Amino acid sequence: MTPSDIVAHLRAHCPGFGRNVAAGINWDALQASTQLPARAAYVVPTDEKAGEPLYENVIVQELVEGVDIVVAFPQAKGDEGGYGVADEVSAVRKELCRALVGWTPPGNAGPLIYEGRSFVHTDRAKAVYAFSFSAVEVLGHAELPNDPAAAETWEAFELLGLPELQGIDIRVDAIDPMVDRSLLPPGQTHGPDGRIEHQLKKDFPHE
């Protein structure tokens, strides 16, 4: 997920913020600039958790990518207890969920789901809550892409750099019953005996 895409979506679909939506890295970095007289939202990427590989023969993992919408609620003068803000929190959650839950951001991630909210900060001027969302993204490909630039893992990038398969040469040394026991080492009773009984060569022409 790209924060700028979420910012644009919230600006278009959350009228309760007007144009007061931006992106940031965390609340500590944002709070010095949060002096807006109106309610404001900040899109903040959070933790990303990777699952175990889904397959044994190729590396494909599911990533759960988190994002917080950190909302700063201005507090009215004389309302340091935040009574006015308390009434706004649920309404803002509903507006955010209506805009984001089920929406699929551009890129490889799936649709967003709601994870809950948490209290972040309060002072005489504002109260701050974080509304958490997440989406699942798949890292890697079950089938190799055609373009090396689309590779998402070193495994895929390395495989895509290999030359095209020109052909195969199969030689079969049977274990049994086509075994010459006179060729076996002492104590060995069955093949392989070192002789090639069957051979197959297959070429793969490329246009």
Short mmCIF file of N, CA and C in Angstrom, two decimals, residues 53-190:
data_model
loop_
_atom_site.label_atom_id
_atom_site.label_comp_id
_atom_site.label_asym_id
_atom_site.label_seq_id
_atom_site.Cartn_x
_atom_site.Cartn_y
_atom_site.Cartn_z
N PRO A 53 6.12 -19.60 4.18
CA PRO A 53 5.93 -19.87 2.76
C PRO A 53 4.74 -20.80 2.52
N LEU A 54 3.98 -20.51 1.47
CA LEU A 54 2.76 -21.26 1.19
C LEU A 54 3.04 -22.57 0.48
N TYR A 55 4.17 -22.67 -0.22
CA TYR A 55 4.50 -23.86 -1.01
C TYR A 55 5.89 -24.35 -0.65
N GLU A 56 6.17 -25.58 -1.03
CA GLU A 56 7.48 -26.17 -0.73
C GLU A 56 8.49 -25.94 -1.86
N ASN A 57 8.01 -25.78 -3.09
CA ASN A 57 8.92 -25.70 -4.22
C ASN A 57 9.16 -24.28 -4.72
N VAL A 58 8.47 -23.29 -4.16
CA VAL A 58 8.66 -21.90 -4.56
C VAL A 58 8.30 -21.02 -3.37
N ILE A 59 9.00 -19.90 -3.24
CA ILE A 59 8.77 -19.01 -2.09
C ILE A 59 7.66 -18.02 -2.42
N VAL A 60 6.53 -18.23 -1.77
CA VAL A 60 5.40 -17.31 -1.86
C VAL A 60 4.88 -17.11 -0.43
N GLN A 61 4.81 -15.86 0.02
CA GLN A 61 4.37 -15.57 1.38
C GLN A 61 3.22 -14.57 1.38
N GLU A 62 2.37 -14.68 2.37
CA GLU A 62 1.33 -13.69 2.60
C GLU A 62 1.85 -12.66 3.61
N LEU A 63 1.68 -11.39 3.28
CA LEU A 63 2.07 -10.30 4.16
C LEU A 63 0.82 -9.58 4.63
N VAL A 64 0.73 -9.35 5.93
CA VAL A 64 -0.35 -8.52 6.47
C VAL A 64 0.23 -7.14 6.73
N GLU A 65 -0.19 -6.18 5.93
CA GLU A 65 0.36 -4.82 5.97
C GLU A 65 -0.61 -3.90 6.69
N GLY A 66 -0.12 -3.20 7.71
CA GLY A 66 -0.98 -2.35 8.51
C GLY A 66 -0.83 -0.87 8.18
N VAL A 67 -1.91 -0.13 8.42
CA VAL A 67 -1.87 1.32 8.26
C VAL A 67 -2.81 1.93 9.29
N ASP A 68 -2.37 3.00 9.92
CA ASP A 68 -3.20 3.73 10.87
C ASP A 68 -3.68 5.04 10.23
N ILE A 69 -4.93 5.35 10.46
CA ILE A 69 -5.42 6.69 10.15
C ILE A 69 -5.44 7.43 11.48
N VAL A 70 -4.45 8.28 11.70
CA VAL A 70 -4.32 9.01 12.96
C VAL A 70 -5.12 10.31 12.84
N VAL A 71 -6.11 10.45 13.68
CA VAL A 71 -7.03 11.60 13.59
C VAL A 71 -6.80 12.52 14.78
N ALA A 72 -6.55 13.78 14.47
CA ALA A 72 -6.40 14.81 15.49
C ALA A 72 -7.71 15.59 15.59
N PHE A 73 -8.34 15.54 16.77
CA PHE A 73 -9.59 16.24 17.02
C PHE A 73 -9.30 17.53 17.79
N PRO A 74 -9.56 18.69 17.23
CA PRO A 74 -9.37 19.93 18.01
C PRO A 74 -10.32 19.96 19.21
N GLN A 75 -9.81 20.44 20.34
CA GLN A 75 -10.63 20.54 21.54
C GLN A 75 -11.03 21.99 21.76
N ALA A 76 -12.29 22.19 22.05
CA ALA A 76 -12.78 23.55 22.28
C ALA A 76 -12.15 24.13 23.55
N LYS A 77 -11.97 25.42 23.54
CA LYS A 77 -11.41 26.09 24.71
C LYS A 77 -12.30 25.84 25.92
N GLY A 78 -11.71 25.41 27.00
CA GLY A 78 -12.45 25.10 28.21
C GLY A 78 -12.95 23.67 28.27
N ASP A 79 -12.68 22.90 27.23
CA ASP A 79 -13.14 21.50 27.22
C ASP A 79 -11.93 20.57 27.28
N GLU A 80 -11.04 20.83 28.26
CA GLU A 80 -9.85 20.00 28.39
C GLU A 80 -10.19 18.55 28.70
N GLY A 81 -11.36 18.29 29.22
CA GLY A 81 -11.77 16.92 29.50
C GLY A 81 -12.14 16.14 28.25
N GLY A 82 -12.32 16.83 27.14
CA GLY A 82 -12.57 16.17 25.87
C GLY A 82 -13.97 15.64 25.69
N TYR A 83 -14.95 16.25 26.35
CA TYR A 83 -16.32 15.73 26.23
C TYR A 83 -16.85 15.85 24.81
N GLY A 84 -16.53 16.94 24.15
CA GLY A 84 -16.98 17.13 22.78
C GLY A 84 -16.34 16.13 21.84
N VAL A 85 -15.06 15.86 22.02
CA VAL A 85 -14.36 14.90 21.18
C VAL A 85 -14.92 13.50 21.36
N ALA A 86 -15.29 13.14 22.56
CA ALA A 86 -15.80 11.80 22.82
C ALA A 86 -17.01 11.48 21.95
N ASP A 87 -17.81 12.48 21.68
CA ASP A 87 -18.98 12.26 20.84
C ASP A 87 -18.62 12.14 19.36
N GLU A 88 -17.45 12.63 18.96
CA GLU A 88 -17.06 12.62 17.56
C GLU A 88 -16.38 11.31 17.14
N VAL A 89 -15.79 10.60 18.10
CA VAL A 89 -14.93 9.46 17.76
C VAL A 89 -15.68 8.39 16.98
N SER A 90 -16.85 8.01 17.45
CA SER A 90 -17.60 6.95 16.77
C SER A 90 -18.04 7.38 15.37
N ALA A 91 -18.43 8.65 15.23
CA ALA A 91 -18.85 9.15 13.92
C ALA A 91 -17.69 9.11 12.93
N VAL A 92 -16.50 9.46 13.39
CA VAL A 92 -15.32 9.42 12.52
C VAL A 92 -14.98 7.99 12.13
N ARG A 93 -15.08 7.08 13.09
CA ARG A 93 -14.83 5.67 12.78
C ARG A 93 -15.77 5.17 11.68
N LYS A 94 -17.04 5.53 11.78
CA LYS A 94 -18.01 5.11 10.76
C LYS A 94 -17.65 5.69 9.40
N GLU A 95 -17.23 6.93 9.38
CA GLU A 95 -16.88 7.56 8.11
C GLU A 95 -15.65 6.90 7.49
N LEU A 96 -14.65 6.62 8.32
CA LEU A 96 -13.44 5.97 7.82
C LEU A 96 -13.73 4.56 7.32
N CYS A 97 -14.53 3.81 8.07
CA CYS A 97 -14.85 2.44 7.65
C CYS A 97 -15.66 2.44 6.35
N ARG A 98 -16.56 3.40 6.21
CA ARG A 98 -17.34 3.47 4.98
C ARG A 98 -16.43 3.74 3.77
N ALA A 99 -15.36 4.49 3.98
CA ALA A 99 -14.46 4.83 2.89
C ALA A 99 -13.41 3.75 2.62
N LEU A 100 -13.02 3.01 3.65
CA LEU A 100 -11.84 2.13 3.50
C LEU A 100 -12.14 0.64 3.56
N VAL A 101 -13.08 0.20 4.37
CA VAL A 101 -13.30 -1.24 4.52
C VAL A 101 -13.85 -1.82 3.22
N GLY A 102 -13.12 -2.79 2.66
CA GLY A 102 -13.50 -3.38 1.39
C GLY A 102 -12.89 -2.69 0.19
N TRP A 103 -12.26 -1.53 0.39
CA TRP A 103 -11.60 -0.84 -0.72
C TRP A 103 -10.22 -1.47 -0.95
N THR A 104 -9.89 -1.71 -2.20
CA THR A 104 -8.59 -2.30 -2.55
C THR A 104 -7.66 -1.21 -3.06
N PRO A 105 -6.61 -0.88 -2.32
CA PRO A 105 -5.68 0.15 -2.77
C PRO A 105 -4.95 -0.29 -4.04
N PRO A 106 -4.47 0.64 -4.84
CA PRO A 106 -3.67 0.27 -6.01
C PRO A 106 -2.44 -0.53 -5.60
N GLY A 107 -2.05 -1.47 -6.43
CA GLY A 107 -0.89 -2.32 -6.11
C GLY A 107 -1.29 -3.76 -5.93
N ASN A 108 -0.50 -4.48 -5.12
CA ASN A 108 -0.70 -5.92 -4.96
C ASN A 108 -1.55 -6.30 -3.76
N ALA A 109 -1.91 -5.32 -2.93
CA ALA A 109 -2.63 -5.64 -1.69
C ALA A 109 -4.09 -5.98 -1.99
N GLY A 110 -4.70 -6.74 -1.06
CA GLY A 110 -6.12 -7.04 -1.14
C GLY A 110 -6.93 -5.94 -0.49
N PRO A 111 -8.23 -6.15 -0.28
CA PRO A 111 -9.09 -5.12 0.32
C PRO A 111 -8.74 -4.88 1.79
N LEU A 112 -8.95 -3.66 2.22
CA LEU A 112 -8.69 -3.28 3.60
C LEU A 112 -9.77 -3.80 4.54
N ILE A 113 -9.35 -4.15 5.75
CA ILE A 113 -10.29 -4.49 6.82
C ILE A 113 -9.97 -3.61 8.02
N TYR A 114 -10.95 -3.47 8.91
CA TYR A 114 -10.79 -2.64 10.11
C TYR A 114 -10.24 -3.49 11.25
N GLU A 115 -9.24 -2.95 11.96
CA GLU A 115 -8.59 -3.68 13.06
C GLU A 115 -8.94 -3.11 14.43
N GLY A 116 -9.46 -1.87 14.49
CA GLY A 116 -9.79 -1.28 15.78
C GLY A 116 -9.16 0.09 15.95
N ARG A 117 -9.41 0.71 17.10
CA ARG A 117 -8.84 2.04 17.35
C ARG A 117 -8.08 2.03 18.67
N SER A 118 -7.22 3.04 18.83
CA SER A 118 -6.45 3.19 20.07
C SER A 118 -6.25 4.67 20.36
N PHE A 119 -6.17 5.00 21.64
CA PHE A 119 -5.91 6.38 22.05
C PHE A 119 -4.42 6.67 21.91
N VAL A 120 -4.09 7.85 21.40
CA VAL A 120 -2.70 8.20 21.14
C VAL A 120 -2.21 9.34 22.04
N HIS A 121 -2.99 10.41 22.14
CA HIS A 121 -2.44 11.62 22.76
C HIS A 121 -3.58 12.59 23.10
N THR A 122 -3.37 13.40 24.12
CA THR A 122 -4.28 14.52 24.38
C THR A 122 -3.50 15.67 25.01
N ASP A 123 -3.94 16.89 24.73
CA ASP A 123 -3.45 18.09 25.41
C ASP A 123 -4.58 19.11 25.36
N ARG A 124 -4.30 20.33 25.76
CA ARG A 124 -5.37 21.34 25.83
C ARG A 124 -5.96 21.65 24.46
N ALA A 125 -5.17 21.44 23.39
CA ALA A 125 -5.62 21.85 22.06
C ALA A 125 -6.28 20.73 21.27
N LYS A 126 -5.90 19.48 21.54
CA LYS A 126 -6.38 18.40 20.68
C LYS A 126 -6.35 17.06 21.42
N ALA A 127 -7.15 16.13 20.86
CA ALA A 127 -7.10 14.73 21.28
C ALA A 127 -6.85 13.91 20.01
N VAL A 128 -6.08 12.82 20.16
CA VAL A 128 -5.66 12.07 18.98
C VAL A 128 -5.97 10.59 19.17
N TYR A 129 -6.60 10.00 18.16
CA TYR A 129 -6.89 8.57 18.12
C TYR A 129 -6.33 7.99 16.83
N ALA A 130 -5.95 6.72 16.90
CA ALA A 130 -5.50 5.99 15.71
C ALA A 130 -6.53 4.92 15.37
N PHE A 131 -6.99 4.93 14.13
CA PHE A 131 -7.92 3.93 13.62
C PHE A 131 -7.12 3.01 12.69
N SER A 132 -7.04 1.73 13.05
CA SER A 132 -6.13 0.80 12.39
C SER A 132 -6.84 -0.04 11.33
N PHE A 133 -6.16 -0.20 10.19
CA PHE A 133 -6.65 -1.02 9.09
C PHE A 133 -5.51 -1.90 8.60
N SER A 134 -5.85 -2.95 7.88
CA SER A 134 -4.81 -3.82 7.32
C SER A 134 -5.31 -4.44 6.02
N ALA A 135 -4.35 -4.94 5.24
CA ALA A 135 -4.66 -5.63 3.99
C ALA A 135 -3.62 -6.72 3.78
N VAL A 136 -4.02 -7.77 3.10
CA VAL A 136 -3.11 -8.88 2.81
C VAL A 136 -2.51 -8.69 1.43
N GLU A 137 -1.20 -8.85 1.36
CA GLU A 137 -0.48 -8.79 0.09
C GLU A 137 0.30 -10.10 -0.08
N VAL A 138 0.44 -10.56 -1.30
CA VAL A 138 1.18 -11.78 -1.58
C VAL A 138 2.55 -11.41 -2.13
N LEU A 139 3.58 -11.93 -1.50
CA LEU A 139 4.96 -11.71 -1.95
C LEU A 139 5.42 -12.92 -2.73
N GLY A 140 5.85 -12.72 -3.96
CA GLY A 140 6.32 -13.82 -4.79
C GLY A 140 5.25 -14.29 -5.76
N HIS A 141 5.61 -15.24 -6.61
CA HIS A 141 4.70 -15.75 -7.64
C HIS A 141 4.73 -17.28 -7.64
N ALA A 142 3.54 -17.88 -7.69
CA ALA A 142 3.47 -19.33 -7.84
C ALA A 142 3.97 -19.75 -9.23
N GLU A 143 3.74 -18.89 -10.22
CA GLU A 143 4.26 -19.10 -11.57
C GLU A 143 5.14 -17.91 -11.91
N LEU A 144 6.31 -18.18 -12.51
CA LEU A 144 7.25 -17.12 -12.81
C LEU A 144 6.65 -16.12 -13.79
N PRO A 145 6.83 -14.83 -13.54
CA PRO A 145 6.40 -13.83 -14.53
C PRO A 145 7.31 -13.86 -15.75
N ASN A 146 6.88 -13.26 -16.82
CA ASN A 146 7.68 -13.24 -18.04
C ASN A 146 8.80 -12.20 -17.99
N ASP A 147 8.58 -11.15 -17.23
CA ASP A 147 9.52 -10.03 -17.18
C ASP A 147 10.34 -10.09 -15.89
N PRO A 148 11.69 -10.15 -15.98
CA PRO A 148 12.51 -10.14 -14.76
C PRO A 148 12.25 -8.94 -13.87
N ALA A 149 11.82 -7.82 -14.46
CA ALA A 149 11.54 -6.63 -13.65
C ALA A 149 10.36 -6.84 -12.71
N ALA A 150 9.52 -7.84 -12.99
CA ALA A 150 8.36 -8.13 -12.15
C ALA A 150 8.69 -9.08 -11.01
N ALA A 151 9.92 -9.60 -10.96
CA ALA A 151 10.31 -10.53 -9.90
C ALA A 151 10.26 -9.84 -8.54
N GLU A 152 9.73 -10.55 -7.54
CA GLU A 152 9.61 -9.99 -6.19
C GLU A 152 10.53 -10.68 -5.20
N THR A 153 11.19 -11.76 -5.59
CA THR A 153 12.13 -12.47 -4.72
C THR A 153 13.41 -12.74 -5.49
N TRP A 154 14.51 -12.97 -4.77
CA TRP A 154 15.77 -13.31 -5.42
C TRP A 154 15.64 -14.63 -6.17
N GLU A 155 14.88 -15.56 -5.59
CA GLU A 155 14.67 -16.85 -6.24
C GLU A 155 14.10 -16.66 -7.64
N ALA A 156 13.06 -15.85 -7.76
CA ALA A 156 12.44 -15.62 -9.06
C ALA A 156 13.38 -14.87 -9.99
N PHE A 157 14.07 -13.86 -9.47
CA PHE A 157 14.99 -13.08 -10.29
C PHE A 157 16.11 -13.95 -10.85
N GLU A 158 16.63 -14.85 -10.01
CA GLU A 158 17.71 -15.74 -10.44
C GLU A 158 17.22 -16.72 -11.49
N LEU A 159 16.04 -17.29 -11.29
CA LEU A 159 15.50 -18.25 -12.26
C LEU A 159 15.22 -17.60 -13.61
N LEU A 160 14.72 -16.37 -13.58
CA LEU A 160 14.42 -15.67 -14.82
C LEU A 160 15.69 -15.30 -15.58
N GLY A 161 16.82 -15.29 -14.88
CA GLY A 161 18.09 -14.98 -15.53
C GLY A 161 18.75 -16.18 -16.18
N LEU A 162 18.21 -17.37 -15.97
CA LEU A 162 18.79 -18.57 -16.58
C LEU A 162 18.50 -18.60 -18.07
N PRO A 163 19.39 -19.22 -18.88
CA PRO A 163 19.11 -19.35 -20.31
C PRO A 163 17.93 -20.29 -20.55
N GLU A 164 17.31 -20.15 -21.70
CA GLU A 164 16.19 -21.02 -22.04
C GLU A 164 16.64 -22.46 -22.14
N LEU A 165 15.75 -23.36 -21.72
CA LEU A 165 16.04 -24.79 -21.80
C LEU A 165 16.05 -25.22 -23.26
N GLN A 166 17.20 -25.76 -23.71
CA GLN A 166 17.35 -26.16 -25.11
C GLN A 166 16.92 -27.60 -25.35
N GLY A 167 16.99 -28.42 -24.33
CA GLY A 167 16.61 -29.81 -24.49
C GLY A 167 16.99 -30.62 -23.28
N ILE A 168 16.62 -31.91 -23.29
CA ILE A 168 16.97 -32.81 -22.21
C ILE A 168 17.58 -34.08 -22.78
N ASP A 169 18.48 -34.66 -22.03
CA ASP A 169 19.15 -35.91 -22.41
C ASP A 169 19.00 -36.87 -21.25
N ILE A 170 18.20 -37.93 -21.44
CA ILE A 170 17.90 -38.88 -20.37
C ILE A 170 18.63 -40.18 -20.64
N ARG A 171 19.35 -40.65 -19.66
CA ARG A 171 20.03 -41.95 -19.75
C ARG A 171 19.64 -42.78 -18.53
N VAL A 172 19.16 -44.00 -18.79
CA VAL A 172 18.61 -44.85 -17.73
C VAL A 172 19.52 -46.05 -17.50
N ASP A 173 19.98 -46.19 -16.26
CA ASP A 173 20.72 -47.38 -15.82
C ASP A 173 19.78 -48.14 -14.89
N ALA A 174 19.18 -49.22 -15.41
CA ALA A 174 18.14 -49.94 -14.68
C ALA A 174 18.70 -50.61 -13.43
N ILE A 175 17.87 -50.59 -12.38
CA ILE A 175 18.25 -51.26 -11.14
C ILE A 175 18.01 -52.76 -11.25
N ASP A 176 16.88 -53.15 -11.85
CA ASP A 176 16.51 -54.56 -11.96
C ASP A 176 15.38 -54.65 -12.99
N PRO A 177 15.21 -55.68 -13.81
CA PRO A 177 16.03 -56.92 -13.80
C PRO A 177 17.21 -56.87 -14.77
N MET A 178 17.30 -55.76 -15.57
CA MET A 178 18.37 -55.70 -16.57
C MET A 178 19.68 -55.29 -15.91
N VAL A 179 20.26 -56.23 -15.22
CA VAL A 179 21.51 -55.95 -14.52
C VAL A 179 22.50 -57.05 -14.80
N ASP A 180 23.72 -56.66 -15.10
CA ASP A 180 24.81 -57.61 -15.30
C ASP A 180 25.53 -57.76 -13.97
N ARG A 181 25.28 -58.90 -13.30
CA ARG A 181 25.81 -59.07 -11.95
C ARG A 181 27.34 -59.16 -11.95
N SER A 182 27.90 -59.49 -13.11
CA SER A 182 29.37 -59.55 -13.16
C SER A 182 30.00 -58.17 -13.05
N LEU A 183 29.19 -57.13 -13.29
CA LEU A 183 29.72 -55.77 -13.20
C LEU A 183 29.53 -55.14 -11.82
N LEU A 184 28.79 -55.84 -10.96
CA LEU A 184 28.49 -55.26 -9.65
C LEU A 184 29.68 -55.40 -8.70
N PRO A 185 29.82 -54.46 -7.80
CA PRO A 185 30.85 -54.59 -6.76
C PRO A 185 30.55 -55.78 -5.87
N PRO A 186 31.54 -56.34 -5.21
CA PRO A 186 31.32 -57.47 -4.30
C PRO A 186 30.29 -57.12 -3.23
N GLY A 187 29.35 -58.04 -3.04
CA GLY A 187 28.31 -57.86 -2.03
C GLY A 187 27.06 -57.17 -2.54
N GLN A 188 27.10 -56.55 -3.74
CA GLN A 188 25.91 -55.89 -4.29
C GLN A 188 25.15 -56.87 -5.15
N THR A 189 23.83 -56.97 -4.96
CA THR A 189 23.03 -57.98 -5.64
C THR A 189 22.12 -57.41 -6.72
N HIS A 190 21.99 -56.09 -6.80
CA HIS A 190 21.14 -55.50 -7.83
C HIS A 190 21.79 -54.21 -8.33
#
